[in-house]
mmCIF file of C-alpha atoms in Angstrom:
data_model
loop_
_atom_site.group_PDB
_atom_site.id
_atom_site.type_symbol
_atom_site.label_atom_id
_atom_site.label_comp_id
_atom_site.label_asym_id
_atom_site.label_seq_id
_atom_site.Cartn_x
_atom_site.Cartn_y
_atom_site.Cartn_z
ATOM 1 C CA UNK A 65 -13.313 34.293 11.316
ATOM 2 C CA UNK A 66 -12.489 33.386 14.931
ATOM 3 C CA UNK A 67 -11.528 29.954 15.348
ATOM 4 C CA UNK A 68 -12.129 28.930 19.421
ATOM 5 C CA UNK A 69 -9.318 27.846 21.860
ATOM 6 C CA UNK A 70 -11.608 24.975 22.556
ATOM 7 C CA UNK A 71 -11.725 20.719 22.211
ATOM 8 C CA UNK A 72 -13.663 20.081 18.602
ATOM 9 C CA UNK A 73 -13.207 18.368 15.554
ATOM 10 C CA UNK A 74 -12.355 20.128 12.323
ATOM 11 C CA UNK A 75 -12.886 18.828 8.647
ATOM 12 C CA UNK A 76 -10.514 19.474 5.805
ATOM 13 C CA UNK A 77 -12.206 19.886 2.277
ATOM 14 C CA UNK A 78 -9.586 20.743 -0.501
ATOM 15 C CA UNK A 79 -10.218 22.173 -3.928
ATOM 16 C CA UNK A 80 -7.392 20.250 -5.682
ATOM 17 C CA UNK A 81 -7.263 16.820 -4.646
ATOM 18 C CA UNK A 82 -4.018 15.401 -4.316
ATOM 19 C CA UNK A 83 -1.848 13.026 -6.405
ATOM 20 C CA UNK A 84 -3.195 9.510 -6.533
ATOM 21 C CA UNK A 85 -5.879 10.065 -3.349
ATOM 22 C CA UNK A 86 -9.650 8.352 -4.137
ATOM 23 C CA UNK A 87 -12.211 10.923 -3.854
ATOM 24 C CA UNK A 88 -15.360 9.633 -5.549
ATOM 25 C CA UNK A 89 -17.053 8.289 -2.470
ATOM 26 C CA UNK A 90 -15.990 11.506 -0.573
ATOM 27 C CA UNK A 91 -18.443 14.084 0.766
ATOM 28 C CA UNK A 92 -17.997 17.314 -1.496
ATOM 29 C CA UNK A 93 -19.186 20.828 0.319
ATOM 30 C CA UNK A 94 -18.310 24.215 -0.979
ATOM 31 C CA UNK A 95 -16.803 23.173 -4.809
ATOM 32 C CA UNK A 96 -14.062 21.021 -2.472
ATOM 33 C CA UNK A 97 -13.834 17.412 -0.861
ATOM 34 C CA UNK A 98 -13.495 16.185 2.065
ATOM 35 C CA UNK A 99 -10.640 14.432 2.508
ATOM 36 C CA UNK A 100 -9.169 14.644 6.416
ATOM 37 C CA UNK A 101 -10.455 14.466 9.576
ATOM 38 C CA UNK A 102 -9.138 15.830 12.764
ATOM 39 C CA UNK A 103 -9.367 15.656 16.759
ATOM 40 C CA UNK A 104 -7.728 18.471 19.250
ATOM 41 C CA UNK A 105 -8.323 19.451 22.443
ATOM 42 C CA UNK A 106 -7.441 23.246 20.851
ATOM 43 C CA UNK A 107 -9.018 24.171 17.747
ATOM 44 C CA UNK A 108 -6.828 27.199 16.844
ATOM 45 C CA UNK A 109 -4.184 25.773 17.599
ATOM 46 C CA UNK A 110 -4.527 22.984 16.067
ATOM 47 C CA UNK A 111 -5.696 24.298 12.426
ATOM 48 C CA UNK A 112 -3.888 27.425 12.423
ATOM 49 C CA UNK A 113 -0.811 26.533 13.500
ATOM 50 C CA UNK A 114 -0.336 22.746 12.888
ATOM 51 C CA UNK A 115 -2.455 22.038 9.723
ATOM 52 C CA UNK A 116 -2.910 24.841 7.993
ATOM 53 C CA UNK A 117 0.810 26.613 8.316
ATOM 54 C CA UNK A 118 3.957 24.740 10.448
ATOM 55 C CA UNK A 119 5.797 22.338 10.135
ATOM 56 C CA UNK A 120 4.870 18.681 8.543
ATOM 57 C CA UNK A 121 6.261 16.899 12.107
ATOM 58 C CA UNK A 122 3.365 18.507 14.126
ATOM 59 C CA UNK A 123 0.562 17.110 11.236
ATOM 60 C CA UNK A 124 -0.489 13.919 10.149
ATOM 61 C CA UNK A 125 -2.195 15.517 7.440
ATOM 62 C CA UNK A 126 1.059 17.653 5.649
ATOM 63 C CA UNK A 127 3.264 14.787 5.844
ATOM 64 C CA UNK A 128 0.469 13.249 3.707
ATOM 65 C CA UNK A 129 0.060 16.081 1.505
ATOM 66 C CA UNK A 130 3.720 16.407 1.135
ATOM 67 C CA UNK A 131 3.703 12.799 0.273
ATOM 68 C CA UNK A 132 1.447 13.334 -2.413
ATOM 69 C CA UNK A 133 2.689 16.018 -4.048
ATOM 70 C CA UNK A 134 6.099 15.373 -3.673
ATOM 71 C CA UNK A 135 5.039 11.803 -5.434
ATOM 72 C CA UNK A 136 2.853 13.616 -8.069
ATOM 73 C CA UNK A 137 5.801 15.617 -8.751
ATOM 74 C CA UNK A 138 4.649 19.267 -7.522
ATOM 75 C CA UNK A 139 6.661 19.398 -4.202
ATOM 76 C CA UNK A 140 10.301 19.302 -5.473
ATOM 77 C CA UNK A 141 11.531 18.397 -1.738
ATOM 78 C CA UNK A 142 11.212 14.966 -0.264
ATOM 79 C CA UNK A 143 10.383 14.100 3.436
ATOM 80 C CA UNK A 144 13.421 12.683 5.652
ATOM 81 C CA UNK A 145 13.669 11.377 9.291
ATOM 82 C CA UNK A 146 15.423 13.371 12.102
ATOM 83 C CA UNK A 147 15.580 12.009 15.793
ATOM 84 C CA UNK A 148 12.347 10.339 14.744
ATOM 85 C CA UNK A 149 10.657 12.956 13.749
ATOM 86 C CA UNK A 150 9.269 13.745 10.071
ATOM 87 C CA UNK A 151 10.771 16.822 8.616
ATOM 88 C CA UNK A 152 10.444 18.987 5.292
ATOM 89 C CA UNK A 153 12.895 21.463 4.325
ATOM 90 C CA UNK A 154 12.100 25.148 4.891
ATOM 91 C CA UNK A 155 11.382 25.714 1.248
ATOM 92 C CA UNK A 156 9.359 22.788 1.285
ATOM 93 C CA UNK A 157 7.005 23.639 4.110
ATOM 94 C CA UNK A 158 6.503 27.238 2.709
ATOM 95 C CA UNK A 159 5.231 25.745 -0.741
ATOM 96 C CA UNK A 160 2.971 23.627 1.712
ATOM 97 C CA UNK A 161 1.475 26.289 3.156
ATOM 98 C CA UNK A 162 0.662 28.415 -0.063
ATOM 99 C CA UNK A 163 -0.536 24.761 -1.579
ATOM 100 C CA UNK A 164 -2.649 24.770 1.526
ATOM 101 C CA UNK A 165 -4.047 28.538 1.624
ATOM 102 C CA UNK A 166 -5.152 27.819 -2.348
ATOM 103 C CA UNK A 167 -6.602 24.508 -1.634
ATOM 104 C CA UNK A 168 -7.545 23.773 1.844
ATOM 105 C CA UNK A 169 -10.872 24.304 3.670
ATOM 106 C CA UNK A 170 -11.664 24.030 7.009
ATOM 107 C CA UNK A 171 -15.027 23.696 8.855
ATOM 108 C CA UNK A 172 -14.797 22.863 12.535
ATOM 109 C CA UNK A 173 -17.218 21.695 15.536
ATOM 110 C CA UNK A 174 -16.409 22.709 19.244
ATOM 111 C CA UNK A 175 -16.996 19.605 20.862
ATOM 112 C CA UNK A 176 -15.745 17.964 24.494
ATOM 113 C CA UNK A 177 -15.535 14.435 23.406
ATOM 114 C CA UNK A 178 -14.191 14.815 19.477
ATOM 115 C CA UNK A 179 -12.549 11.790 19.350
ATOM 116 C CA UNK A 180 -15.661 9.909 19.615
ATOM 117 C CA UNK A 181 -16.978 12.251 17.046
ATOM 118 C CA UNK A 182 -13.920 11.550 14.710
ATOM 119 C CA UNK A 183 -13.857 7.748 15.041
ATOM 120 C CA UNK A 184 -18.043 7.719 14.594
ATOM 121 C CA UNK A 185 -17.484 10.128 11.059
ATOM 122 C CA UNK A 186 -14.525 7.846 10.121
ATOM 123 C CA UNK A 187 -16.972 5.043 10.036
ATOM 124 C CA UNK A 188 -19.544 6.453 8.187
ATOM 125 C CA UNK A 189 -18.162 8.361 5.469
ATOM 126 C CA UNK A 190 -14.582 8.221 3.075
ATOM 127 C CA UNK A 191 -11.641 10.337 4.452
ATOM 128 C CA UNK A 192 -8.866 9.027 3.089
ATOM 129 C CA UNK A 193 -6.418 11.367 4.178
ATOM 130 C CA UNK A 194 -6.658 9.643 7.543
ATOM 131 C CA UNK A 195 -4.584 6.393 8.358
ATOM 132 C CA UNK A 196 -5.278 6.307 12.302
ATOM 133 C CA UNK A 197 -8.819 4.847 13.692
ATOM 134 C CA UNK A 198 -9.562 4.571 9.719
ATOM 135 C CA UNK A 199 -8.120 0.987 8.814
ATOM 136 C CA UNK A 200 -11.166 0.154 6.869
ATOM 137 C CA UNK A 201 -10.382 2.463 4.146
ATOM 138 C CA UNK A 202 -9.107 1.010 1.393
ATOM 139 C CA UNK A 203 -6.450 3.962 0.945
ATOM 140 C CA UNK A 204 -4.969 3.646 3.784
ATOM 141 C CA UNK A 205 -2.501 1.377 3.736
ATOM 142 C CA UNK A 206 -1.198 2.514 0.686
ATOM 143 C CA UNK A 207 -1.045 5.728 1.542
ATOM 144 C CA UNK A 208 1.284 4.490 5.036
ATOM 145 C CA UNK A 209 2.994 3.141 2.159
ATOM 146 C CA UNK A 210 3.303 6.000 -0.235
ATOM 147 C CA UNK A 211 5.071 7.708 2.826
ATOM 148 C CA UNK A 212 7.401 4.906 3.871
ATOM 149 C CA UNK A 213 8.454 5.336 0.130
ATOM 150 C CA UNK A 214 8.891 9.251 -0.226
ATOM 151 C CA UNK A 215 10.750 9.244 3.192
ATOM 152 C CA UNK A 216 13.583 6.845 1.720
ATOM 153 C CA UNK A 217 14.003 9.061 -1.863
ATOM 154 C CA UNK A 218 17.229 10.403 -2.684
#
């Protein structure tokens, strides 16, 4: 599957949902849920490289999946602050990325305007993955707070 170098937004269904996250209201595709939302002016970039495998300081969505797990007690390595940026150790993000490869799935839309897209599927349906443009949720805020918390672990 070729995923294009071009603007879109991409949806993130998982298999396993994670830790504490509400997913009873959430669209379900596939045998998975949909649980995150994303914008990007590249695609292949963005999912390949950002989501799917890297590092959790380039994604919104593996610092909260770290978060999760790490809270659920399946990640055995906490997130910590460097020069204001959210790091994972190496061990850490390569657990991530297997978690990610068994659970994740991605379906994507090439679009030139996707954050209007993103904001007008945030407001219609239950992501609650996403904490930006989706205040409404009712997860939200505790999942901003589940992070603040895992960040300041031992």
């Amino acid at each position: 599957v070729v995923i294009p170098n071009e603007p879109g937004v991409c949806a993130f269904y998982f298999k396993e949902i994670p830790g504490i996250t509400p997913a009873d209201d959430c669209n379900e595709k596939f045998g998975r849920t949909l649980l995150f939302i994303s914008k990007t002016a590249n695609l292949r970039g963005r999912i390949k490289s950002q989501h799917l495998k890297g590092k959790v300081e380039q994604s919104v969505l593996r610092v909260g999946l770290a978060a999760l797990l790490y809270q659920e007690g399946k990640l055995h390595h906490s997130i910590y602050r460097k020069d204001g940026k959210e790091i994972l150790h190496s061990d850490g993000e390569a657990w991530l990325d297997s978690w990610m490869d068994e659970n994740a799935f991605v379906c994507w839309q090439p679009n030139n305007a996707p954050n209007a897209i993103k904001v007008e599927i945030l407001a219609d349906w239950s992501v609650p993955l996403n904490t930006k443009d989706n205040k409404h949720h009712p997860f939200s805020k505790h999942l901003k707070r589940i992070k603040a918390d895992v960040r300041n672990s031992p």
